[in-house]
PDB file of C-alpha atoms and ligand atoms in Angstrom:
ATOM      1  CA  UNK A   1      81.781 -31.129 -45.263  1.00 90.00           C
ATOM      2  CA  UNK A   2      83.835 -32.832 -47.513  1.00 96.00           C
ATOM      3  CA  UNK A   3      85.898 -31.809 -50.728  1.00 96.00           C
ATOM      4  CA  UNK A   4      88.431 -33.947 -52.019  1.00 97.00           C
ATOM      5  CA  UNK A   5      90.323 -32.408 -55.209  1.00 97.00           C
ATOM      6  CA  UNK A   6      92.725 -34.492 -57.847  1.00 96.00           C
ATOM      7  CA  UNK A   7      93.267 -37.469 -55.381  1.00 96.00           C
ATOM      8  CA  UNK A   8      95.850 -39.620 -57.060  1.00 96.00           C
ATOM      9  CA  UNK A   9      97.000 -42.447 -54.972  1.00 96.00           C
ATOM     10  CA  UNK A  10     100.129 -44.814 -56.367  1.00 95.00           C
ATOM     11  CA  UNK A  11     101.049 -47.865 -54.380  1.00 92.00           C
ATOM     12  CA  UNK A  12     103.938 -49.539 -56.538  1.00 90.00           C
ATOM     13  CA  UNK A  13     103.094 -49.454 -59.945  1.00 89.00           C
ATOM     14  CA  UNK A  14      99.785 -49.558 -59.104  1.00 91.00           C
ATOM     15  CA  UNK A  15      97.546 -46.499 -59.445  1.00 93.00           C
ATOM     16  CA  UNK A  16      94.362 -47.178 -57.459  1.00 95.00           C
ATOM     17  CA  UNK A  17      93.066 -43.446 -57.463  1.00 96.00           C
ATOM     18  CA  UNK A  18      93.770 -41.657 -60.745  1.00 96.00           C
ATOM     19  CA  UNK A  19      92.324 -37.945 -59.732  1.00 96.00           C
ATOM     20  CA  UNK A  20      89.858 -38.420 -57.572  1.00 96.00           C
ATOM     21  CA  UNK A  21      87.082 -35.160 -57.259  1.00 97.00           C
ATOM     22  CA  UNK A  22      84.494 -35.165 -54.776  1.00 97.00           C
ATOM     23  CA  UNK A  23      82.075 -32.648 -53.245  1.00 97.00           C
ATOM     24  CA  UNK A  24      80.280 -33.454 -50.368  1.00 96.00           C
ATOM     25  CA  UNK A  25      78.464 -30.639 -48.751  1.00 94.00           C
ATOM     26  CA  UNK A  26      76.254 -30.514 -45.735  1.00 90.00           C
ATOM     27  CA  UNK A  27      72.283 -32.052 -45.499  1.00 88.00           C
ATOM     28  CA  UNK A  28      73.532 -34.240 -48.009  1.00 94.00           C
ATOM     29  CA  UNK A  29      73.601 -38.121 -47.915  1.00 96.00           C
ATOM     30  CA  UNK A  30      75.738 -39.992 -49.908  1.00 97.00           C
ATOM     31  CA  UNK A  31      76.498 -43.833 -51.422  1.00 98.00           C
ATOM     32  CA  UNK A  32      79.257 -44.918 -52.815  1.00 98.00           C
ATOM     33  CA  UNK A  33      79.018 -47.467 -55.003  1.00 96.00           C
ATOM     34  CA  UNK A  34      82.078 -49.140 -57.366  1.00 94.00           C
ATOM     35  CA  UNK A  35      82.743 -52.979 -58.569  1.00 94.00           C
ATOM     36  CA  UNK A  36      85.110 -55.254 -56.300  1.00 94.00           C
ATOM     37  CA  UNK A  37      88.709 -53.027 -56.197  1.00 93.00           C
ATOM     38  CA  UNK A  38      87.619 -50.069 -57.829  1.00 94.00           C
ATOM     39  CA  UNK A  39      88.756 -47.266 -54.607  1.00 94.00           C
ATOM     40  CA  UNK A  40      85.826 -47.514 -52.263  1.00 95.00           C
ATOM     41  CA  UNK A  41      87.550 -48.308 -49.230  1.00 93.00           C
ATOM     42  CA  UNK A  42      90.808 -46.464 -50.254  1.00 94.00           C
ATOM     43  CA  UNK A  43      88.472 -43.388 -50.625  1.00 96.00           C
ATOM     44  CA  UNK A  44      86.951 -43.848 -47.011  1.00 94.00           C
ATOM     45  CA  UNK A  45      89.968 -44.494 -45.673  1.00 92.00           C
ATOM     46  CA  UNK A  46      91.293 -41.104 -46.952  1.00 93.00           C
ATOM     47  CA  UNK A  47      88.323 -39.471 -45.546  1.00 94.00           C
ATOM     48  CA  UNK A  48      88.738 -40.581 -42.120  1.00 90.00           C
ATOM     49  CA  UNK A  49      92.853 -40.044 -42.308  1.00 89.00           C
ATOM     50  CA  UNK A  50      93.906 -43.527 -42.311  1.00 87.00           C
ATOM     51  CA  UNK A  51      95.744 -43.001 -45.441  1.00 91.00           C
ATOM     52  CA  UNK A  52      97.232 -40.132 -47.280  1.00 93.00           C
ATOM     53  CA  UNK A  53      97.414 -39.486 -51.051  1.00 94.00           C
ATOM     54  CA  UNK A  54     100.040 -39.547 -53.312  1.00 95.00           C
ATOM     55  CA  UNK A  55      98.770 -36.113 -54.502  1.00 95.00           C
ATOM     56  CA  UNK A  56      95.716 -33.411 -54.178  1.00 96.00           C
ATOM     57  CA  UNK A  57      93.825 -32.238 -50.834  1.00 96.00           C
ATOM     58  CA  UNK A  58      91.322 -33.421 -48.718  1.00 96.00           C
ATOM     59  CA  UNK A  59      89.516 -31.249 -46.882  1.00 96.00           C
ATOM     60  CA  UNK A  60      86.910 -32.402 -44.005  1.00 96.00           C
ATOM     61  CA  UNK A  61      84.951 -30.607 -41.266  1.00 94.00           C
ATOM     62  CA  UNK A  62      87.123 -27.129 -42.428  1.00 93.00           C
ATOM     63  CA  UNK A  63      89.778 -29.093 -41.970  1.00 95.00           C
ATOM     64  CA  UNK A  64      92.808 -29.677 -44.534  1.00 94.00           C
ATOM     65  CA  UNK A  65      94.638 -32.969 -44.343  1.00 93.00           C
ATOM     66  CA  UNK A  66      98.083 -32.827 -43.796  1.00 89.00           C
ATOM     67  CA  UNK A  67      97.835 -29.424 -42.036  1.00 91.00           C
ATOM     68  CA  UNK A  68      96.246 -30.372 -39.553  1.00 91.00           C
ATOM     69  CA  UNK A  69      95.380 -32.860 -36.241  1.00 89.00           C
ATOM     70  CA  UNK A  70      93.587 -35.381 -38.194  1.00 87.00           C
ATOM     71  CA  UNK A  71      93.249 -36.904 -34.076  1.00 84.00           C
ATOM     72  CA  UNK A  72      91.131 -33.795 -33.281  1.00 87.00           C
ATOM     73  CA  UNK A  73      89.144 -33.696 -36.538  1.00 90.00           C
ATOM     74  CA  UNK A  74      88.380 -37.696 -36.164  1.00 87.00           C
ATOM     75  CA  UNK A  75      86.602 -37.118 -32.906  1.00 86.00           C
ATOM     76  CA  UNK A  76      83.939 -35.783 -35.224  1.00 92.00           C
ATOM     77  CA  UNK A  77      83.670 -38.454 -37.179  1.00 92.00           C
ATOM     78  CA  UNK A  78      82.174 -42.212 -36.753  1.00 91.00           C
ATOM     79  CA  UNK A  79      83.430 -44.868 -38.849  1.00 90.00           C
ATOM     80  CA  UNK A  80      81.860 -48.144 -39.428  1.00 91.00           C
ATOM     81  CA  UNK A  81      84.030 -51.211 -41.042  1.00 87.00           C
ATOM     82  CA  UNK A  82      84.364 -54.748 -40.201  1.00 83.00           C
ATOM     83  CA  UNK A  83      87.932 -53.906 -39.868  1.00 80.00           C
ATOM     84  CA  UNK A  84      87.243 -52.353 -37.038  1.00 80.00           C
ATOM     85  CA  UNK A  85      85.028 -54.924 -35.402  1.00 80.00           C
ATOM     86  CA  UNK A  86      88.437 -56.848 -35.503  1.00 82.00           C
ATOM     87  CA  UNK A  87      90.536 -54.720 -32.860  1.00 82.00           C
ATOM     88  CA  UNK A  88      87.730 -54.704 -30.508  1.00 85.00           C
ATOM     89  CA  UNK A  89      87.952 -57.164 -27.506  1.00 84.00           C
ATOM     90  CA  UNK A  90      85.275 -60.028 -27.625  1.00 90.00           C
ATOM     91  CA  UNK A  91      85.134 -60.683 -23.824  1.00 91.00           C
ATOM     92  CA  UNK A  92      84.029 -57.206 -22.991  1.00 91.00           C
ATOM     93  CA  UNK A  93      80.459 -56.227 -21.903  1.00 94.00           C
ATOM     94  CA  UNK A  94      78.733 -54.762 -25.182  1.00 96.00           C
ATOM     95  CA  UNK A  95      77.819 -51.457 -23.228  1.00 95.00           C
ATOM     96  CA  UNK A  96      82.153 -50.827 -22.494  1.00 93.00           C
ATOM     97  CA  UNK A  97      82.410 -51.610 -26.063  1.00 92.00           C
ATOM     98  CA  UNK A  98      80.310 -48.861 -27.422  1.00 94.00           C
ATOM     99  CA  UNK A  99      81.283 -46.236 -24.420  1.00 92.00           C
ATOM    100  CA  UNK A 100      84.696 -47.043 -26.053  1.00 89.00           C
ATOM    101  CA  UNK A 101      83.250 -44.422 -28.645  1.00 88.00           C
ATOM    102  CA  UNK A 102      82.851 -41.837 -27.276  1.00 85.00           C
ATOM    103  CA  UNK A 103      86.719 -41.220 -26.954  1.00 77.00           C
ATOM    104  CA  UNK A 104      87.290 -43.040 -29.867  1.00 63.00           C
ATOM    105  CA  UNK A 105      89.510 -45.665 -27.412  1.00 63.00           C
ATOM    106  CA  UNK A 106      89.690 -49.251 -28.374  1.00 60.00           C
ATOM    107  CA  UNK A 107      89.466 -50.033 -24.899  1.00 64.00           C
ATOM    108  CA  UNK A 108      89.151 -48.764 -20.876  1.00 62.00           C
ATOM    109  CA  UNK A 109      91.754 -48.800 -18.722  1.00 65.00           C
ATOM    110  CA  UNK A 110      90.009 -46.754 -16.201  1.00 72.00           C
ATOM    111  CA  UNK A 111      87.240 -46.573 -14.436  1.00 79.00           C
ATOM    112  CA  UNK A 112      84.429 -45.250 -16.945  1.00 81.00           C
ATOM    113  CA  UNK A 113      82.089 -42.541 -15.946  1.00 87.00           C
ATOM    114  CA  UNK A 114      78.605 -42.526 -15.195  1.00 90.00           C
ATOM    115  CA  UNK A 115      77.250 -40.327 -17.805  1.00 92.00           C
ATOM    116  CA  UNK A 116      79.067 -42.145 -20.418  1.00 92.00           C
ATOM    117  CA  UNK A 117      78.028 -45.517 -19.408  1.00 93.00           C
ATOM    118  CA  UNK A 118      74.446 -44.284 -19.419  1.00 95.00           C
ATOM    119  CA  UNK A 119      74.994 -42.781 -22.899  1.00 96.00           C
ATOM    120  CA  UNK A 120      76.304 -46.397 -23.762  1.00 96.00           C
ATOM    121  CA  UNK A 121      72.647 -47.728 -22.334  1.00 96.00           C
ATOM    122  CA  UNK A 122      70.864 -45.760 -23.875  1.00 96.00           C
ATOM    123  CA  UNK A 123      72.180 -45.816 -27.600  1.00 95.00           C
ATOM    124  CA  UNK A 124      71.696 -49.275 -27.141  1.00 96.00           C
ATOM    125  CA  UNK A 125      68.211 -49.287 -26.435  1.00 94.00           C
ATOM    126  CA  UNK A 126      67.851 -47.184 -29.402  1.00 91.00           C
ATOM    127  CA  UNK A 127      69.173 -49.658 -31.403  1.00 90.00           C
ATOM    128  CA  UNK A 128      67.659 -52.029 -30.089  1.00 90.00           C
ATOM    129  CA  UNK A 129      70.200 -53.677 -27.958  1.00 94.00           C
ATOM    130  CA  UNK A 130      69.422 -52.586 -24.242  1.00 95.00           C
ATOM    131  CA  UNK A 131      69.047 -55.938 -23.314  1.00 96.00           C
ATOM    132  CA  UNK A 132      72.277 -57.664 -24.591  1.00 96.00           C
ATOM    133  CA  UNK A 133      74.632 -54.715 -22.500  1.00 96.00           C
ATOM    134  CA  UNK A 134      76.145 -57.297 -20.164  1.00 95.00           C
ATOM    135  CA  UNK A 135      76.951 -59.486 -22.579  1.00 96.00           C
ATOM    136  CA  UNK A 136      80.221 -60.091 -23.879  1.00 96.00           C
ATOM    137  CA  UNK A 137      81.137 -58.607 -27.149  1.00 94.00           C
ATOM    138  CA  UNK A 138      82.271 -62.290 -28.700  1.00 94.00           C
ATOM    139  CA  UNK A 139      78.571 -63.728 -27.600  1.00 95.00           C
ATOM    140  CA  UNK A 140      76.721 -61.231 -30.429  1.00 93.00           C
ATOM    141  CA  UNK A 141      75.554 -62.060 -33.785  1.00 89.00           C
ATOM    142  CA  UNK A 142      77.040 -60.420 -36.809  1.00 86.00           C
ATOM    143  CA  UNK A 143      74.043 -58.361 -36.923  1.00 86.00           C
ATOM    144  CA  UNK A 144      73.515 -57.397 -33.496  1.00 90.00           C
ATOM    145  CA  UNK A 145      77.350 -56.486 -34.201  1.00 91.00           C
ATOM    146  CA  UNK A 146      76.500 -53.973 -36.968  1.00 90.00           C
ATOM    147  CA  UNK A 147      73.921 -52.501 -34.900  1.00 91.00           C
ATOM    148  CA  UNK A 148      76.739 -52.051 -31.329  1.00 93.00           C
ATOM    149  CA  UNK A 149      79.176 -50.405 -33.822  1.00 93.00           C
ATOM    150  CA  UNK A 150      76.430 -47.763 -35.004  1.00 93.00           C
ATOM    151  CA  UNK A 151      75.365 -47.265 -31.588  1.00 94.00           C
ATOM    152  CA  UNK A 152      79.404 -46.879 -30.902  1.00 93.00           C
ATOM    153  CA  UNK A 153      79.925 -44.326 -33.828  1.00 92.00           C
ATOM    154  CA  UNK A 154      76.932 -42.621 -32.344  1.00 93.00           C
ATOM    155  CA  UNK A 155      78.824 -42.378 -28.891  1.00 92.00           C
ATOM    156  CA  UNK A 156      81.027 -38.988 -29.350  1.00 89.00           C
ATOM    157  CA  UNK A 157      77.904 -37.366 -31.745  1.00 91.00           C
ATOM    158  CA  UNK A 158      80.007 -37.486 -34.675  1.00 93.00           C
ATOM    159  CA  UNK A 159      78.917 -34.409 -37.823  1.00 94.00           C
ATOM    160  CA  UNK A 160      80.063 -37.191 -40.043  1.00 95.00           C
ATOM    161  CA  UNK A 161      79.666 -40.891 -40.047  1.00 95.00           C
ATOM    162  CA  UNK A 162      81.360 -43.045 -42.591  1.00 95.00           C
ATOM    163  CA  UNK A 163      79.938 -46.805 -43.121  1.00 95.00           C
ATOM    164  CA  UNK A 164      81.962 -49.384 -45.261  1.00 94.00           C
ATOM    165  CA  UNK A 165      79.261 -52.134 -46.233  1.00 94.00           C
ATOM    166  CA  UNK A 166      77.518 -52.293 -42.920  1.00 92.00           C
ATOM    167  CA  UNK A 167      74.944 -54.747 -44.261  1.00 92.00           C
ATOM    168  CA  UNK A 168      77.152 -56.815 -45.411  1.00 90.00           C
ATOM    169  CA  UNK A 169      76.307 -60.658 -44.416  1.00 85.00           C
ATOM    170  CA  UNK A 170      73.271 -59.752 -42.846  1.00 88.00           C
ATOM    171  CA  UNK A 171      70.368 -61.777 -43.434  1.00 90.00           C
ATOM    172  CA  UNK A 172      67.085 -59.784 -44.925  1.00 93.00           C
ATOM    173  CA  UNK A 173      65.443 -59.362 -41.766  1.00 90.00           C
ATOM    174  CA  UNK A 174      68.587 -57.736 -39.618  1.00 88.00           C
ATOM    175  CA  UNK A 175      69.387 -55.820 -42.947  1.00 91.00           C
ATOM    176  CA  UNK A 176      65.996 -53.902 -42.886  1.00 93.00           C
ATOM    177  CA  UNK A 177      66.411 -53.641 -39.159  1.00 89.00           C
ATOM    178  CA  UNK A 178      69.357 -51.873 -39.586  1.00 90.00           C
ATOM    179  CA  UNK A 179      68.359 -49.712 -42.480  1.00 93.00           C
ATOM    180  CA  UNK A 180      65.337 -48.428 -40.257  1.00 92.00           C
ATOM    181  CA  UNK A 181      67.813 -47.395 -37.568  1.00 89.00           C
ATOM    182  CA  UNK A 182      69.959 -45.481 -39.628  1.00 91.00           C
ATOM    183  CA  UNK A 183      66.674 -43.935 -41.303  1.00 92.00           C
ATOM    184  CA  UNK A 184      66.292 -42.616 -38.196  1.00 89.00           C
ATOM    185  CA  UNK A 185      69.063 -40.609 -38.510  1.00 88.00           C
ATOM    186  CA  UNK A 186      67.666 -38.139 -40.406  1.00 84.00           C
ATOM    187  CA  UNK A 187      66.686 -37.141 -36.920  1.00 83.00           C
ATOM    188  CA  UNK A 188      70.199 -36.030 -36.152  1.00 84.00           C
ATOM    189  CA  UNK A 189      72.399 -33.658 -37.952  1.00 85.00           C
ATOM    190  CA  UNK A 190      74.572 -36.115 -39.312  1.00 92.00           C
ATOM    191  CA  UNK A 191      76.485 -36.357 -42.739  1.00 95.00           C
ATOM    192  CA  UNK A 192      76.550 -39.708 -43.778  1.00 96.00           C
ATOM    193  CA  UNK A 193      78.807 -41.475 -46.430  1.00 97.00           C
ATOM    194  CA  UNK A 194      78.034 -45.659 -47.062  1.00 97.00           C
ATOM    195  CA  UNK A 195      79.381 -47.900 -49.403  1.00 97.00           C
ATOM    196  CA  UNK A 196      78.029 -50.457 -50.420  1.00 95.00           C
ATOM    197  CA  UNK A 197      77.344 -53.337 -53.542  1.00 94.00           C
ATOM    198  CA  UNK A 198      73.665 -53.585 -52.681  1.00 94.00           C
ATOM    199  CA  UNK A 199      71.517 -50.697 -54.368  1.00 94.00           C
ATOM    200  CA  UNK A 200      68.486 -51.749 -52.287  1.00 95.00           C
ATOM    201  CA  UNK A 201      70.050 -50.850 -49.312  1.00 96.00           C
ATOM    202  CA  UNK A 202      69.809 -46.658 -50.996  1.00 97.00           C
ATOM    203  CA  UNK A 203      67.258 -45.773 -48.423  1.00 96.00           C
ATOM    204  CA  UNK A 204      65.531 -42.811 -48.725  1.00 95.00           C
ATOM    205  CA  UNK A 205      67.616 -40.989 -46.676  1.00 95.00           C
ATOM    206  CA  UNK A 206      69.878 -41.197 -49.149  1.00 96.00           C
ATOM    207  CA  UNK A 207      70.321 -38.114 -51.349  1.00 96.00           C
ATOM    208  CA  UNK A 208      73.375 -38.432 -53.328  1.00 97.00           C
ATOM    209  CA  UNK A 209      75.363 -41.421 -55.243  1.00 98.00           C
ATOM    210  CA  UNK A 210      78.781 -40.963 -56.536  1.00 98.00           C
ATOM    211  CA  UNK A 211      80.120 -44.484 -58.910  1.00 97.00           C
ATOM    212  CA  UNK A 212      84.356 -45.361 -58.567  1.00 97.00           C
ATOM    213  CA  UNK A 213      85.188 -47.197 -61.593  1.00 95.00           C
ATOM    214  CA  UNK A 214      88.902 -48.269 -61.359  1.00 93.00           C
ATOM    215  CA  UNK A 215      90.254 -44.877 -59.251  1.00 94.00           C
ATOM    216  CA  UNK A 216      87.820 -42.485 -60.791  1.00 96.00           C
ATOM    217  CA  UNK A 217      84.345 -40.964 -60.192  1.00 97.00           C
ATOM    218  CA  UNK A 218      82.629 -42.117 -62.973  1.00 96.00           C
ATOM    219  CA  UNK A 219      78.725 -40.424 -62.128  1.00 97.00           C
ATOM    220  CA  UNK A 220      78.311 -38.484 -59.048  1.00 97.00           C
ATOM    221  CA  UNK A 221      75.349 -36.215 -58.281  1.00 97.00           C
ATOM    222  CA  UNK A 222      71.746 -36.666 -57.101  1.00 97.00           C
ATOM    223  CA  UNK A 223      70.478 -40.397 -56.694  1.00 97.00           C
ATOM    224  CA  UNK A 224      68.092 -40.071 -59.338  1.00 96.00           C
ATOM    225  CA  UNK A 225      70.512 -38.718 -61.922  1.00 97.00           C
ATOM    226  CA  UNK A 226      72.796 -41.688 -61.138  1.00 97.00           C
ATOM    227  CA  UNK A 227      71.448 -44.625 -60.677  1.00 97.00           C
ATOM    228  CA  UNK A 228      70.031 -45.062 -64.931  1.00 96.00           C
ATOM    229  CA  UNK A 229      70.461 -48.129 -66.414  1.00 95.00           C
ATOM    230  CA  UNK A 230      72.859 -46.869 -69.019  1.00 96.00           C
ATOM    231  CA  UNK A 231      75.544 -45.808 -66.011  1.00 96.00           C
ATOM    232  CA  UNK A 232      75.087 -48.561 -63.977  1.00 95.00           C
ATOM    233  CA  UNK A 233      75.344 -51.120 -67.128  1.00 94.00           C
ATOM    234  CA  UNK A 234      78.551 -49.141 -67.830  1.00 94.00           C
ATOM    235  CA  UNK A 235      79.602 -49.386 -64.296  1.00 93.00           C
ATOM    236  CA  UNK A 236      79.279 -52.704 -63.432  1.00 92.00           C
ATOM    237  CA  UNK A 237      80.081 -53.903 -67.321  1.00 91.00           C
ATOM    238  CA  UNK A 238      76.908 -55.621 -67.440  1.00 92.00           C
ATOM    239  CA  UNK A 239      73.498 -55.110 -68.592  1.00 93.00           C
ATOM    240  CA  UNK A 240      71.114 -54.253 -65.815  1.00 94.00           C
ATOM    241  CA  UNK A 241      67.400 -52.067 -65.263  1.00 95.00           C
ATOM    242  CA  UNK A 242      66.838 -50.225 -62.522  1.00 96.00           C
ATOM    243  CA  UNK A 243      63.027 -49.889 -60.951  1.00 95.00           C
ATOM    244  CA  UNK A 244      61.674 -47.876 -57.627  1.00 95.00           C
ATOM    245  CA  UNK A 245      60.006 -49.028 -55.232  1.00 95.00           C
ATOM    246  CA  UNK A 246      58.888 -47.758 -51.766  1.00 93.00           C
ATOM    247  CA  UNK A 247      61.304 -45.011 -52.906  1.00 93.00           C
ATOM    248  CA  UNK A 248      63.972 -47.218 -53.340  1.00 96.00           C
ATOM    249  CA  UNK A 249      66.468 -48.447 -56.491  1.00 96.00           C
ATOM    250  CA  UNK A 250      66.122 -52.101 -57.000  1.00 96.00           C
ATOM    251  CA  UNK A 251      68.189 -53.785 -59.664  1.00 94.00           C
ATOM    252  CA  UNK A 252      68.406 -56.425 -61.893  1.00 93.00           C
ATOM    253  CA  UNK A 253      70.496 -58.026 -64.718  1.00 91.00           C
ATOM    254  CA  UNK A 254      68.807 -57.394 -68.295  1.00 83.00           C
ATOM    255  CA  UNK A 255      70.988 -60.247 -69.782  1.00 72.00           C
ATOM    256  CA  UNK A 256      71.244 -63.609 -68.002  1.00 67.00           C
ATOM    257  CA  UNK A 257      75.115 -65.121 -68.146  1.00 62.00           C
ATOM    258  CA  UNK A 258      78.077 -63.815 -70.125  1.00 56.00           C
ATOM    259  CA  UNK A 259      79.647 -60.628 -70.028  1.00 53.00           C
ATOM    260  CA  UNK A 260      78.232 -57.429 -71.865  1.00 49.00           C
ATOM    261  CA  UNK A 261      79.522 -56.967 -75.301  1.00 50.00           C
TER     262      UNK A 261
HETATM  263  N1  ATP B 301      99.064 -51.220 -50.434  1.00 58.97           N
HETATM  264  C1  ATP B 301      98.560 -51.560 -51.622  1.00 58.97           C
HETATM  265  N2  ATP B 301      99.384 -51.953 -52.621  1.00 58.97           N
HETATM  266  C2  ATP B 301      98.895 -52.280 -53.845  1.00 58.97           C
HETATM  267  N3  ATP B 301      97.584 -52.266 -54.141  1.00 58.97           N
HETATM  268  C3  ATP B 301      96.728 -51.886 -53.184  1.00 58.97           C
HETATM  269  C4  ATP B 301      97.156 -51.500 -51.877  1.00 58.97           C
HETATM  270  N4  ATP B 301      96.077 -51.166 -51.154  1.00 58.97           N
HETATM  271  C5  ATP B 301      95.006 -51.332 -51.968  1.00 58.97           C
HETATM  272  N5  ATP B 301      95.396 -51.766 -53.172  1.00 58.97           N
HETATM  273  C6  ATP B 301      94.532 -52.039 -54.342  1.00 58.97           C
HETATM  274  O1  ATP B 301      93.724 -50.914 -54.585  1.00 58.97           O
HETATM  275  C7  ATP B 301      92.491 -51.300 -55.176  1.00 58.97           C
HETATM  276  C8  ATP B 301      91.353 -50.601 -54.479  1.00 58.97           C
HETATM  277  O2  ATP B 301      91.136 -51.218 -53.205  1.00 58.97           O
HETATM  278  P1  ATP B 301      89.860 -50.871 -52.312  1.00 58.97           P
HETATM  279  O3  ATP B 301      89.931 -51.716 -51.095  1.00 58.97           O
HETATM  280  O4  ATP B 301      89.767 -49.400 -52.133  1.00 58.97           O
HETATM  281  O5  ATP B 301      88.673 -51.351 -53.271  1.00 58.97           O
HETATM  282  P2  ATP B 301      87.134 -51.445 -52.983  1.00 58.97           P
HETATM  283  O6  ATP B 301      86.454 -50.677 -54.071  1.00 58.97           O
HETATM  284  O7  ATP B 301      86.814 -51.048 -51.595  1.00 58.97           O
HETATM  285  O8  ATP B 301      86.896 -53.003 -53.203  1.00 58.97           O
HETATM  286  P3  ATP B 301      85.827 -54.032 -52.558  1.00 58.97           P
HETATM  287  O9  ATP B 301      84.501 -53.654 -53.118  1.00 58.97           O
HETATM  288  O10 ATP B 301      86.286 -55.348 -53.090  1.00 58.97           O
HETATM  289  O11 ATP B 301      85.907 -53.931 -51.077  1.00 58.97           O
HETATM  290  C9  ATP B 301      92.449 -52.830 -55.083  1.00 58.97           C
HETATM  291  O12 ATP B 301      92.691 -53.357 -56.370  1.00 58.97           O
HETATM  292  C10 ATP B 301      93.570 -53.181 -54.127  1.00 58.97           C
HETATM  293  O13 ATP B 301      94.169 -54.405 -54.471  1.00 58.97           O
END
């Protein structure tokens, strides 16, 4: 699904990816986790085809980077950032907004057609939102956001979907909310790749966690291998344990204050 080999990535005379390998193979689900600047987003944005590396490939879908219509292979994958929630027009009906998806428009300028509108409807009553379609984009709450853009990614039936901290600034209750609808997407045949600072969110959908430490992989591999308290200590540079529950990782710092030795 996705391979990235000896990504190197020099902006300046700063290198933010310092060779970059990354195997990503199909029925897998993967986090990404990393400290503040480490690559996450750089990484994500490579995989969608925002931005190119200095150096090495990226393959996606059977698709090689560079050598291809990265236009054509993006139709095939959904992408989830705030960055994005940021082009979108806030006076538009929520259901336009997410039938925006499905040709991966920022906007209509034409009439839109039935089927997709319906599509629109009903991804939104599977996330919950039915009821909010006439309303205008500007008018939801950041997490009733979160949820239109997953509903939107879900739009053209992506193979891949890509989510940059989806959770992020959602309270408890809306975070769970939206953690059960993407559980559900085990339902689908979907590759999924999220980022994230929050282990709690690793769902167990999740398979997979791969660690960027300043524009490297530092651990990659199943969850359970990963997330130890000796490479997440190293990792974030601080002492923390690392307990289950409900089949999920929940963390917390061993040493209270100061920085680890
Ligand atoms: N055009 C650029 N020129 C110089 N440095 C850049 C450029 N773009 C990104 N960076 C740097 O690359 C590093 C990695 O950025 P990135 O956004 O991928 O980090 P991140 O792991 O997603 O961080 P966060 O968790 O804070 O969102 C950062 O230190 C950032 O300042």
């Amino acid at each position: 699904m996705i391979q990235m080999e000896k990504l190197y990535l020099t902006r300046g005379e700063r290198h933010i990816l310092r060779g970059v390998d990354l195997s990503i193979k199909q029925g897998e689900q993967w986090v990404i986790l990393g400290r503040n600047g480490s690559g996450k987003t750089t990484l994500l944005e490579m995989m969608t085809g925002y931005m190119f590396p200095s150096s090495g490939t990226i393959d996606i879908l059977g698709h090689r980077f560079g050598e291809c219509d990265v236009r054509e292979v993006r139709k095939d994958i959904g992408y989830i950032s705030q960055s994005l929630v940021e082009k979108l027009t806030l006076r538009d009906p929520v259901w336009e907004v997410v039938a925006t998806g499905e040709y991966a428009f920022l906007r209509f300028y034409q009439e839109i057609d039935e089927t997709v509108r319906l599509k629109a409807l009903q991804l939104l009553d599977e996330v919950g939102l039915g009821h909010m379609a006439e309303q205008p984009l500007g008018t939801l709450s950041q997490g009733e956001r979160k949820k239109m853009l997953l509903a939107r990614a879900l739009m053209s039936d992506p193979k891949l979907l890509i989510m940059d901290e989806p959770c992020a600034g959602l309270d408890l209750y809306e975070r769970e909310k939206l953690l059960t609808d993407l559980g559900k997407l085990k339902e689908r045949s979907i590759t999924i790749v999220y980022v994230t600072h929050h282990l709690e969110e690793i769902i167990p959908l999740f398979t997979h966690v791969a660690i960027v430490q300043d524009g490297v992989i530092a651990a990659a591999g199943p969850k359970q291998q990963v997330l130890t308290n000796e490479i997440l200590s190293r990792a974030y540079n601080y002492p923390v344990e690392v307990e289950w529950a409900h089949g999920r990782p929940w963390i917390r710092v061993a040493a209270a204050g100061g920085e680890q030795g």
